[in-house]
Tab-separated table of C-alpha atoms and ligand atoms in Angstrom:
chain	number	residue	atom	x	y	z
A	1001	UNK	CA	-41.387	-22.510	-8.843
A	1002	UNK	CA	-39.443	-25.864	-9.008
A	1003	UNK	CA	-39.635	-27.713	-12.169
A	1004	UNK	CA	-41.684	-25.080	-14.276
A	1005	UNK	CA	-40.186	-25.019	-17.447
A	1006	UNK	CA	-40.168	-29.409	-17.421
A	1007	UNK	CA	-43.767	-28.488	-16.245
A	1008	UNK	CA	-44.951	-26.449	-18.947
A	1009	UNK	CA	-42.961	-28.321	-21.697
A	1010	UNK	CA	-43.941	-31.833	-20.903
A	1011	UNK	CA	-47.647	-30.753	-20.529
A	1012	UNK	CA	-47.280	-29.423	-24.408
A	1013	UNK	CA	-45.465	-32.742	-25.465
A	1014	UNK	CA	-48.354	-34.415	-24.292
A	1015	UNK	CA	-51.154	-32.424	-24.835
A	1016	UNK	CA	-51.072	-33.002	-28.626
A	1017	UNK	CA	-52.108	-36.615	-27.673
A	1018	UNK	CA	-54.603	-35.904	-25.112
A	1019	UNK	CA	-57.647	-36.065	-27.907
A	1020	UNK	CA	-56.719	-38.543	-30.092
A	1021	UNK	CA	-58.948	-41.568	-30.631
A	1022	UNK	CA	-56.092	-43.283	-32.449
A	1023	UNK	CA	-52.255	-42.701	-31.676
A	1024	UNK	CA	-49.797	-44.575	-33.715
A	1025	UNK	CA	-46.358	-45.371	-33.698
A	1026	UNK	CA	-45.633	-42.056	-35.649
A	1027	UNK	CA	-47.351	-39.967	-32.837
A	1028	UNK	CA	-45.393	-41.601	-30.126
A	1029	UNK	CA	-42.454	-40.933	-31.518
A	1030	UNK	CA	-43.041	-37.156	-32.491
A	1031	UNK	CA	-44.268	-36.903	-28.608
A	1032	UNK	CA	-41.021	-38.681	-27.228
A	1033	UNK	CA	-38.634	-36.620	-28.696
A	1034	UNK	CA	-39.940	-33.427	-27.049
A	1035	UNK	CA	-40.463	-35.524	-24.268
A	1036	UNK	CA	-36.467	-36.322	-24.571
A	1037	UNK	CA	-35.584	-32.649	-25.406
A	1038	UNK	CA	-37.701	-31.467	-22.226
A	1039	UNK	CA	-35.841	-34.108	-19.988
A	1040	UNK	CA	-32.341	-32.946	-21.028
A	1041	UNK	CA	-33.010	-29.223	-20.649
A	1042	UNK	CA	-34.255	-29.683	-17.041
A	1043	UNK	CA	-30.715	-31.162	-16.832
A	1044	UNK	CA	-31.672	-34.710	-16.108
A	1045	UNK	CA	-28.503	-37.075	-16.902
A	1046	UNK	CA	-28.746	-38.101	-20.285
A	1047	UNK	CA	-28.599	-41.783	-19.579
A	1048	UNK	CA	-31.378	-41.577	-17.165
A	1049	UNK	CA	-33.344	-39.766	-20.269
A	1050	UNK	CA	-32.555	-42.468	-22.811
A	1051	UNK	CA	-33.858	-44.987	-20.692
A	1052	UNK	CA	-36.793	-43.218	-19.535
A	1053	UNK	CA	-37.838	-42.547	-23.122
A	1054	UNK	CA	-36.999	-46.262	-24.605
A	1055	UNK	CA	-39.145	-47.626	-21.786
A	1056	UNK	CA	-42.227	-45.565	-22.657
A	1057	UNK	CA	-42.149	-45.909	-25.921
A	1058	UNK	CA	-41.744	-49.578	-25.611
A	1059	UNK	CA	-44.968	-49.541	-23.205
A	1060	UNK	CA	-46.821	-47.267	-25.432
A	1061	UNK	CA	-46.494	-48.501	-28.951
A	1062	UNK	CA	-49.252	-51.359	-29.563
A	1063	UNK	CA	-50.591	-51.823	-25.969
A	1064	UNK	CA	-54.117	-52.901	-24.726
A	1065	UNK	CA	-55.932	-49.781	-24.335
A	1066	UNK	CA	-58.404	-49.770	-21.144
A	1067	UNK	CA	-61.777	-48.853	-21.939
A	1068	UNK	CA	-61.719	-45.650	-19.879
A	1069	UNK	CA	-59.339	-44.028	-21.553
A	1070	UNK	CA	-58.471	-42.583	-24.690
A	1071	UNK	CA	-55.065	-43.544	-26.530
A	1072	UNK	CA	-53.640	-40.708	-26.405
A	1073	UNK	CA	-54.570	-40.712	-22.340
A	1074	UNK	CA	-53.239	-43.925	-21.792
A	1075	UNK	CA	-49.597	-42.813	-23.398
A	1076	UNK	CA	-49.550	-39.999	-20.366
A	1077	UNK	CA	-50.427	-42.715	-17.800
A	1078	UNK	CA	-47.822	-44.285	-19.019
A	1079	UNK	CA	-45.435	-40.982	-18.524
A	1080	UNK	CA	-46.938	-41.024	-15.458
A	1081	UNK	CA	-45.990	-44.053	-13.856
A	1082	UNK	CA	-42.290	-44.300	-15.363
A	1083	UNK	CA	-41.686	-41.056	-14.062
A	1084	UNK	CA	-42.687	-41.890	-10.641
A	1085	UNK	CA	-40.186	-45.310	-10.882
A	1086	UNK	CA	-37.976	-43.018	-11.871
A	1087	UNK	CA	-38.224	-40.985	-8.714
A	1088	UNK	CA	-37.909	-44.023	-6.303
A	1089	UNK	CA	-41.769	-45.455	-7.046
A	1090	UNK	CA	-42.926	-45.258	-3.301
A	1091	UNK	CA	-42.110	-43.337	-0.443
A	1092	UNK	CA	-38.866	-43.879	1.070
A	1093	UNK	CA	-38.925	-43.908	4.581
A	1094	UNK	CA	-36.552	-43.312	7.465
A	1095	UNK	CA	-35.900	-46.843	8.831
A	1096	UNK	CA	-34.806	-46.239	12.896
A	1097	UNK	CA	-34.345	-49.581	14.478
A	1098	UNK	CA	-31.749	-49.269	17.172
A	1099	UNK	CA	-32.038	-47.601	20.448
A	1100	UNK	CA	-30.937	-44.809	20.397
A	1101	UNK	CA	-30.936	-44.420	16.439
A	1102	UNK	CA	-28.314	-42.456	14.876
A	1103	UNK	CA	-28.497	-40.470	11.828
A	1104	UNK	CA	-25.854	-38.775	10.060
A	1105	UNK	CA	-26.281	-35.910	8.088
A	1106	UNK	CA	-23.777	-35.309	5.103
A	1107	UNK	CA	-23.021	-32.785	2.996
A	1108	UNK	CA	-20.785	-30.196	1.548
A	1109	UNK	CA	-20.886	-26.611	2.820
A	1110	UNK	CA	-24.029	-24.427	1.976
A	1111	UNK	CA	-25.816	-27.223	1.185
A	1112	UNK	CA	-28.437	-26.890	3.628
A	1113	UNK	CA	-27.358	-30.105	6.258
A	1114	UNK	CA	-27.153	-27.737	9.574
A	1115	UNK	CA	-30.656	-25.999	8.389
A	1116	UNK	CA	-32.079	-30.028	7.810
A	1117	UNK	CA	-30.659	-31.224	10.587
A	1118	UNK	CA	-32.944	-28.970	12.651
A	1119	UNK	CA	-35.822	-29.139	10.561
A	1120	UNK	CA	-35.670	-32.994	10.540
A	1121	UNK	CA	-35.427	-33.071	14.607
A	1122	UNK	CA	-38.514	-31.138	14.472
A	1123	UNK	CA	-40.464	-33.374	12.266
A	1124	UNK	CA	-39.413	-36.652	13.992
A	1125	UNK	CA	-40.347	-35.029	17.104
A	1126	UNK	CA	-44.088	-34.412	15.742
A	1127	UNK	CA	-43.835	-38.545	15.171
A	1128	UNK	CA	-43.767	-38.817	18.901
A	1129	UNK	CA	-39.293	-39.422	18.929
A	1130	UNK	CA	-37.442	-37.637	21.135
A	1131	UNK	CA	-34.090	-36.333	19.495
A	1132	UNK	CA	-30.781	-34.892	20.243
A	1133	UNK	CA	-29.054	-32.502	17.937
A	1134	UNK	CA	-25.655	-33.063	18.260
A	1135	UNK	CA	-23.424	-30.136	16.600
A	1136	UNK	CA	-19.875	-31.851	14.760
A	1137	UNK	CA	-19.413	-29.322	12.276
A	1138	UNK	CA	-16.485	-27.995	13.638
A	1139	UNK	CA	-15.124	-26.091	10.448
A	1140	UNK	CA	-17.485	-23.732	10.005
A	1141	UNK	CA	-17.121	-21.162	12.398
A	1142	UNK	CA	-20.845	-20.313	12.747
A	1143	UNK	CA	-22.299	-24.033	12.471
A	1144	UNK	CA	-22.535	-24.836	16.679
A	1145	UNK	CA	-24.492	-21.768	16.984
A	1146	UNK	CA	-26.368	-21.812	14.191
A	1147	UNK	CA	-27.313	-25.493	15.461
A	1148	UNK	CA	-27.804	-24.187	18.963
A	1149	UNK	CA	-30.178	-21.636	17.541
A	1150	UNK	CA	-32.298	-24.332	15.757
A	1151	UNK	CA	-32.265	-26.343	18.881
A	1152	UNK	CA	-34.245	-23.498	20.817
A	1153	UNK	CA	-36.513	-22.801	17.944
A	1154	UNK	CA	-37.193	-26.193	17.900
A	1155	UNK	CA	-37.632	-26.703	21.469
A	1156	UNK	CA	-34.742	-30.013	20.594
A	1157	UNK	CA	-31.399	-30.130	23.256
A	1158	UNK	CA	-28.494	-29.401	21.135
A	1159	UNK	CA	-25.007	-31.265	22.412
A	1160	UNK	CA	-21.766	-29.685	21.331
A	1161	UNK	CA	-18.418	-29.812	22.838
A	1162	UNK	CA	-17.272	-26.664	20.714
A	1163	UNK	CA	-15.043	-26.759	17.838
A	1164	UNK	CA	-11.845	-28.167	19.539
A	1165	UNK	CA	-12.766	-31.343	19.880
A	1166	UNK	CA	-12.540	-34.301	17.084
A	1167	UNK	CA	-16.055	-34.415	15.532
A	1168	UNK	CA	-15.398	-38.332	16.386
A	1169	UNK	CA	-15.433	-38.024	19.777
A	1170	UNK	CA	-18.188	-35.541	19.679
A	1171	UNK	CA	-20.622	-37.731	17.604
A	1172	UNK	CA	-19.776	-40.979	20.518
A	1173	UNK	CA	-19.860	-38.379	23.517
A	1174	UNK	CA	-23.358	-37.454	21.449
A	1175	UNK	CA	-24.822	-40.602	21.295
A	1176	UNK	CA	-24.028	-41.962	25.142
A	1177	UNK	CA	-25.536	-38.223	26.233
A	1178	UNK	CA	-28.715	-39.534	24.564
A	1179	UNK	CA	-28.825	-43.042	25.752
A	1180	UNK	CA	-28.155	-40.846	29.560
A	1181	UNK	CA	-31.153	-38.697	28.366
A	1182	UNK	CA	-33.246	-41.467	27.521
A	1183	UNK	CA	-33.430	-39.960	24.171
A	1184	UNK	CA	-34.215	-42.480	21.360
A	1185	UNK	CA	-33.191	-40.332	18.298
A	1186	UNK	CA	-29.555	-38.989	17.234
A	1187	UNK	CA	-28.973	-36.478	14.722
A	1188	UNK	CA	-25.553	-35.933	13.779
A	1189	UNK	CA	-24.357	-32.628	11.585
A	1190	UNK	CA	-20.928	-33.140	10.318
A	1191	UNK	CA	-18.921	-31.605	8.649
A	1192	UNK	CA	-19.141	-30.478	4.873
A	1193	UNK	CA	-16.669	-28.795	2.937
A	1194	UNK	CA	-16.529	-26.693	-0.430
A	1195	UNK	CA	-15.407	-29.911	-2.238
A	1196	UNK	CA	-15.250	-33.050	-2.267
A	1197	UNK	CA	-11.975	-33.960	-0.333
A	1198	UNK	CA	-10.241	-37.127	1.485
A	1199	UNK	CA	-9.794	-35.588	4.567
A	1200	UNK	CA	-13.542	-35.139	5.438
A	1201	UNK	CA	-14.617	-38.531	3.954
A	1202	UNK	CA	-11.436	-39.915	6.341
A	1203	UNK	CA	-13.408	-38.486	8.852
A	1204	UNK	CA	-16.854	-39.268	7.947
A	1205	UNK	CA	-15.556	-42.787	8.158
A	1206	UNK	CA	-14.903	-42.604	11.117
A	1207	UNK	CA	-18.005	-41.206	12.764
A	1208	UNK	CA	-19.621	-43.954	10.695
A	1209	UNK	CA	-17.618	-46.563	11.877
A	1210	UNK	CA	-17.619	-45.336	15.497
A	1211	UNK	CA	-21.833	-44.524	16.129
A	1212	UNK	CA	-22.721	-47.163	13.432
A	1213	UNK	CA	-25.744	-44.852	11.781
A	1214	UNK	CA	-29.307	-46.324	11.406
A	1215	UNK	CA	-29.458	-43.570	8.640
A	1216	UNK	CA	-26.416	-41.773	6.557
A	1217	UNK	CA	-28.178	-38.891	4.763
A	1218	UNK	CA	-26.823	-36.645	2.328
A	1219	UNK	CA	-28.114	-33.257	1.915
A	1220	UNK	CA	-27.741	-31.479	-1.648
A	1221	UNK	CA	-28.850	-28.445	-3.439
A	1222	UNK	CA	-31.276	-29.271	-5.822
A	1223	UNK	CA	-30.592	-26.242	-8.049
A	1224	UNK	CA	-27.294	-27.860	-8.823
A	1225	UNK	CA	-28.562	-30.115	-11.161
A	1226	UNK	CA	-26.318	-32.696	-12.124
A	1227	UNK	CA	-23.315	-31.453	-9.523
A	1228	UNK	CA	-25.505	-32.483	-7.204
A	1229	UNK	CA	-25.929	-35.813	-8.424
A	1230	UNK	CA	-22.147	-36.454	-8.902
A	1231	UNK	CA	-21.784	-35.528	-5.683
A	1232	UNK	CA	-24.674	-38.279	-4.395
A	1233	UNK	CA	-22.667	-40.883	-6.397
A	1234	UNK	CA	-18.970	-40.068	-4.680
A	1235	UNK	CA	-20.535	-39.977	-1.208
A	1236	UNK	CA	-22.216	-42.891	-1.937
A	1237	UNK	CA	-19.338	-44.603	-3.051
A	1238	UNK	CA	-17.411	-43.685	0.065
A	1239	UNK	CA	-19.758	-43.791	2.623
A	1240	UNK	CA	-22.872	-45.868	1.620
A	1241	UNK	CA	-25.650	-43.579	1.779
A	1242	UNK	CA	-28.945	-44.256	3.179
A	1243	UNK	CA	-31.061	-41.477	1.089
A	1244	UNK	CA	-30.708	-38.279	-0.231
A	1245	UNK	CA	-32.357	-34.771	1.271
A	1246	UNK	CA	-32.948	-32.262	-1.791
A	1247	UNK	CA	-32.810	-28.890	-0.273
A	1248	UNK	CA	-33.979	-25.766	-2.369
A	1249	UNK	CA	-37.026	-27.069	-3.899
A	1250	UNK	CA	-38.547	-23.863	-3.230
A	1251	UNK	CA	-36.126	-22.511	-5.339
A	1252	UNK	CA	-36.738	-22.476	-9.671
A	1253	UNK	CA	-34.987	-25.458	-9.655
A	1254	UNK	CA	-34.961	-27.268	-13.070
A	1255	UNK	CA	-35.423	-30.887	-12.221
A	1256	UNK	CA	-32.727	-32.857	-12.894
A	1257	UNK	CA	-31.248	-33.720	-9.287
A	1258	UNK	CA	-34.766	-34.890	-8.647
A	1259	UNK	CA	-35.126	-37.200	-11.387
A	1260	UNK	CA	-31.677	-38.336	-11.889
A	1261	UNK	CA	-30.751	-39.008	-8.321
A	1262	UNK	CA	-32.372	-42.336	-7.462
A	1263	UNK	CA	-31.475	-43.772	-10.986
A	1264	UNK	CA	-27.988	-43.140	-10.755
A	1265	UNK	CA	-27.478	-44.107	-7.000
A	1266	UNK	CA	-29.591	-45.998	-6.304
A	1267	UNK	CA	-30.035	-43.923	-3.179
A	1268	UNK	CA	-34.177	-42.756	-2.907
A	1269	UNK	CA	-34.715	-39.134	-1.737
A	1270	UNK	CA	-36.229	-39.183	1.571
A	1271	UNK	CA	-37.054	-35.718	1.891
A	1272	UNK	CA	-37.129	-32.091	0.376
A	1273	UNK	CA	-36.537	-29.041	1.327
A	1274	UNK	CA	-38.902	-26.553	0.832
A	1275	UNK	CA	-37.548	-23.306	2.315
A	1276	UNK	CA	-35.422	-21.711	5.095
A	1277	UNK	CA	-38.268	-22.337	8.180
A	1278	UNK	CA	-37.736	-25.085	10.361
A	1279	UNK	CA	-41.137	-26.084	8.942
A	1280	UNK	CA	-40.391	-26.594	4.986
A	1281	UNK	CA	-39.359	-29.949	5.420
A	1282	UNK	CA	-41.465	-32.847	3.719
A	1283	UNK	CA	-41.046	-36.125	2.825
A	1284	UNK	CA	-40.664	-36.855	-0.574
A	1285	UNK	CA	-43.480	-38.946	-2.388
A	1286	UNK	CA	-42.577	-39.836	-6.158
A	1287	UNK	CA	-46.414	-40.038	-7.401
A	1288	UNK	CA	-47.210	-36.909	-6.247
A	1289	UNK	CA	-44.222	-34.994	-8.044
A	1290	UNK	CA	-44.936	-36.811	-10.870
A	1291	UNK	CA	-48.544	-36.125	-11.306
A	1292	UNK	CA	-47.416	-32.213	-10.330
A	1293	UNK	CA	-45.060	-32.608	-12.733
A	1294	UNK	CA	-47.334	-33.590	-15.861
A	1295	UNK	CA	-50.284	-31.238	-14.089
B	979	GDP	P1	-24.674	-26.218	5.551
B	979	GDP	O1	-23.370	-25.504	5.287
B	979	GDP	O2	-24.847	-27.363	4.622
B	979	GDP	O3	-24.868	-26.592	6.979
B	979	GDP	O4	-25.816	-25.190	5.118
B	979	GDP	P2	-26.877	-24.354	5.963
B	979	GDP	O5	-27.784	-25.229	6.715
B	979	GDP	O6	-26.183	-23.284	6.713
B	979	GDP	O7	-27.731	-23.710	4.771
B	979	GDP	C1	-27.173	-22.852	3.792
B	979	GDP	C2	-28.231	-21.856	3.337
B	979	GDP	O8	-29.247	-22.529	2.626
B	979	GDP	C3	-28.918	-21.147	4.489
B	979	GDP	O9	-29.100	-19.798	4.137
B	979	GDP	C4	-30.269	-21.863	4.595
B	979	GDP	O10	-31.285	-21.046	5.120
B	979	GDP	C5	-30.515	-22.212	3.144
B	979	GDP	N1	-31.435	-23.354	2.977
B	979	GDP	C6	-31.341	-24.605	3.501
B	979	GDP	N2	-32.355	-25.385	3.078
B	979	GDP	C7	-33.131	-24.616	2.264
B	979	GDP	C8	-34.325	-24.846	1.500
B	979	GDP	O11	-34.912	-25.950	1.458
B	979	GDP	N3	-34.815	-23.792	0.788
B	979	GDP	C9	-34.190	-22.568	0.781
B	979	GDP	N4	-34.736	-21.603	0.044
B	979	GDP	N5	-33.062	-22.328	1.469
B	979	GDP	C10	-32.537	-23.319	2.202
């Protein structure tokens, strides 16, 4: 289970003021630090930690206390809610304007961006859009028919032009084959590699330049913790993301990707991954993890 040990840990660092009919500056503080200890061991960025904590202790030390609560109640709400700005706040949603609209998926290999890009055709197709997969990882020997495999389980057309062509020309052949189709939705998979490198942000560029995304998403393993968020900030700084896809959520992932990502970035997660169907995709709501989060 994702986020178990921040789970349980939190839930003790706050239990101890659940009761209390008075909680003092003393209390706050005792709470905060475990709070703080639990934060840096699910490997959220340590910034992102000494913010979160200054804030709450700031909001909790000599506020009004609503009548329906007890003090010790209302420091929690207050965990709560920073946790959830600290996740994005709201929903983040896709925002598809132009006709067809593209979106780019991003990534490095094993990530999880061919699996998403399948699983994210499927779910726009339940909203009543009618996508295109089109298949530009060209590096990875497997990728087209791994895509082209998706496609059918899908029931989603899959364009590819096989692996000799530039992934440019593939992601503009791509989006006129939709606009032929009258298909309103692109989804692009390019491709990732093991790091970070010029040559594929060179030619990320490009497609970006060229098909002029409605969406750039980046797709990263959540169980890489804060590798996953450096990588978030250098595509970001390259390529402008749009939002993040956490993939592996499923997995005993300790938190930190999730928490740290939007703060660092900027860039809200849009989605998770929730396991290897084309089904365990969902759309990331901040509330919700946190009040999982704090049980
Ligand atoms: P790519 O190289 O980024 O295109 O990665 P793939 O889409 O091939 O995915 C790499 C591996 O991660 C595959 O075995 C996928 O089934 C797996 N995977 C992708 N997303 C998830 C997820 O949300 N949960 C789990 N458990 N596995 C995932």
């Amino acid at each position: 289970m994702a986020f178990e040990g921040l789970s349980e840990r939190l839930q003790s660092a706050l239990a101890k003021l659940k009761g209390k009919g008075k909680v003092g500056e003393g209390d706050v503080k005792v709470a905060m630090r475990e709070v703080r200890l639990a934060l840096l061991e699910a490997d959220v960025n340590y910034k992102v930690v000494k913010d979160f904590v200054s804030k709450v202790r700031e909001r909790a030390v000599g506020q009004e206390v609503l009548k329906s609560l007890t003090p010790g109640q209302q420091v929690i709400k207050v965990v709560n809610e920073e946790l959830t700005q600290l996740m994005g706040g709201s929903q983040s949603k896709l925002e598809l304007s132009s006709r067809p609209s593209v979106i780019m998926m991003v990534g490095l290999q094993g990530a999880g961006k061919t699996t998403t890009s399948g699983k994210l055709g499927r779910y726009l197709k339940k909203q009543n859009r009618k996508p295109l997969l089109v298949a530009g990882d060209v590096y990875r020997p497997a990728a087209i028919r791994q895509l082209e495999v998706l496609g059918e389980q899908v029931d989603l057309p899959v364009y590819s032009l096989g692996d000799k062509e530039n992934p440019v020309r593939i992601a503009e052949q791509g989006v006129a084959q939709a606009k032929t189709d009258g298909l309103d939705t692109v989804l692009i998979d390019t491709a990732g590699r093991l790091h970070i490198d010029e040559t594929m942000m060179e030619e990320l560029k490009a497609i970006k330049e060229t098909v002029r995304p409605d969406e750039i998403l980046l797709v990263v393993d959540a169980m890489t913790g804060q590798d996953a968020v450096n990588v978030a900030e250098s595509f970001n700084r390259e390529l402008g993301l749009t939002g993040v896809v956490l993939t592996k959520l499923d997995g005993d992932t300790r938190g930190g990707a999730a928490l740290s990502v939007k703060s660092v970035t900027d860039c809200p997660v849009k989605f998770v991954g929730m396991g290897e169907k084309v089904d365990a995709l969902e759309p990331f709501h901040p509330e919700r993890m946190a009040s999982r989060i704090l049980g």
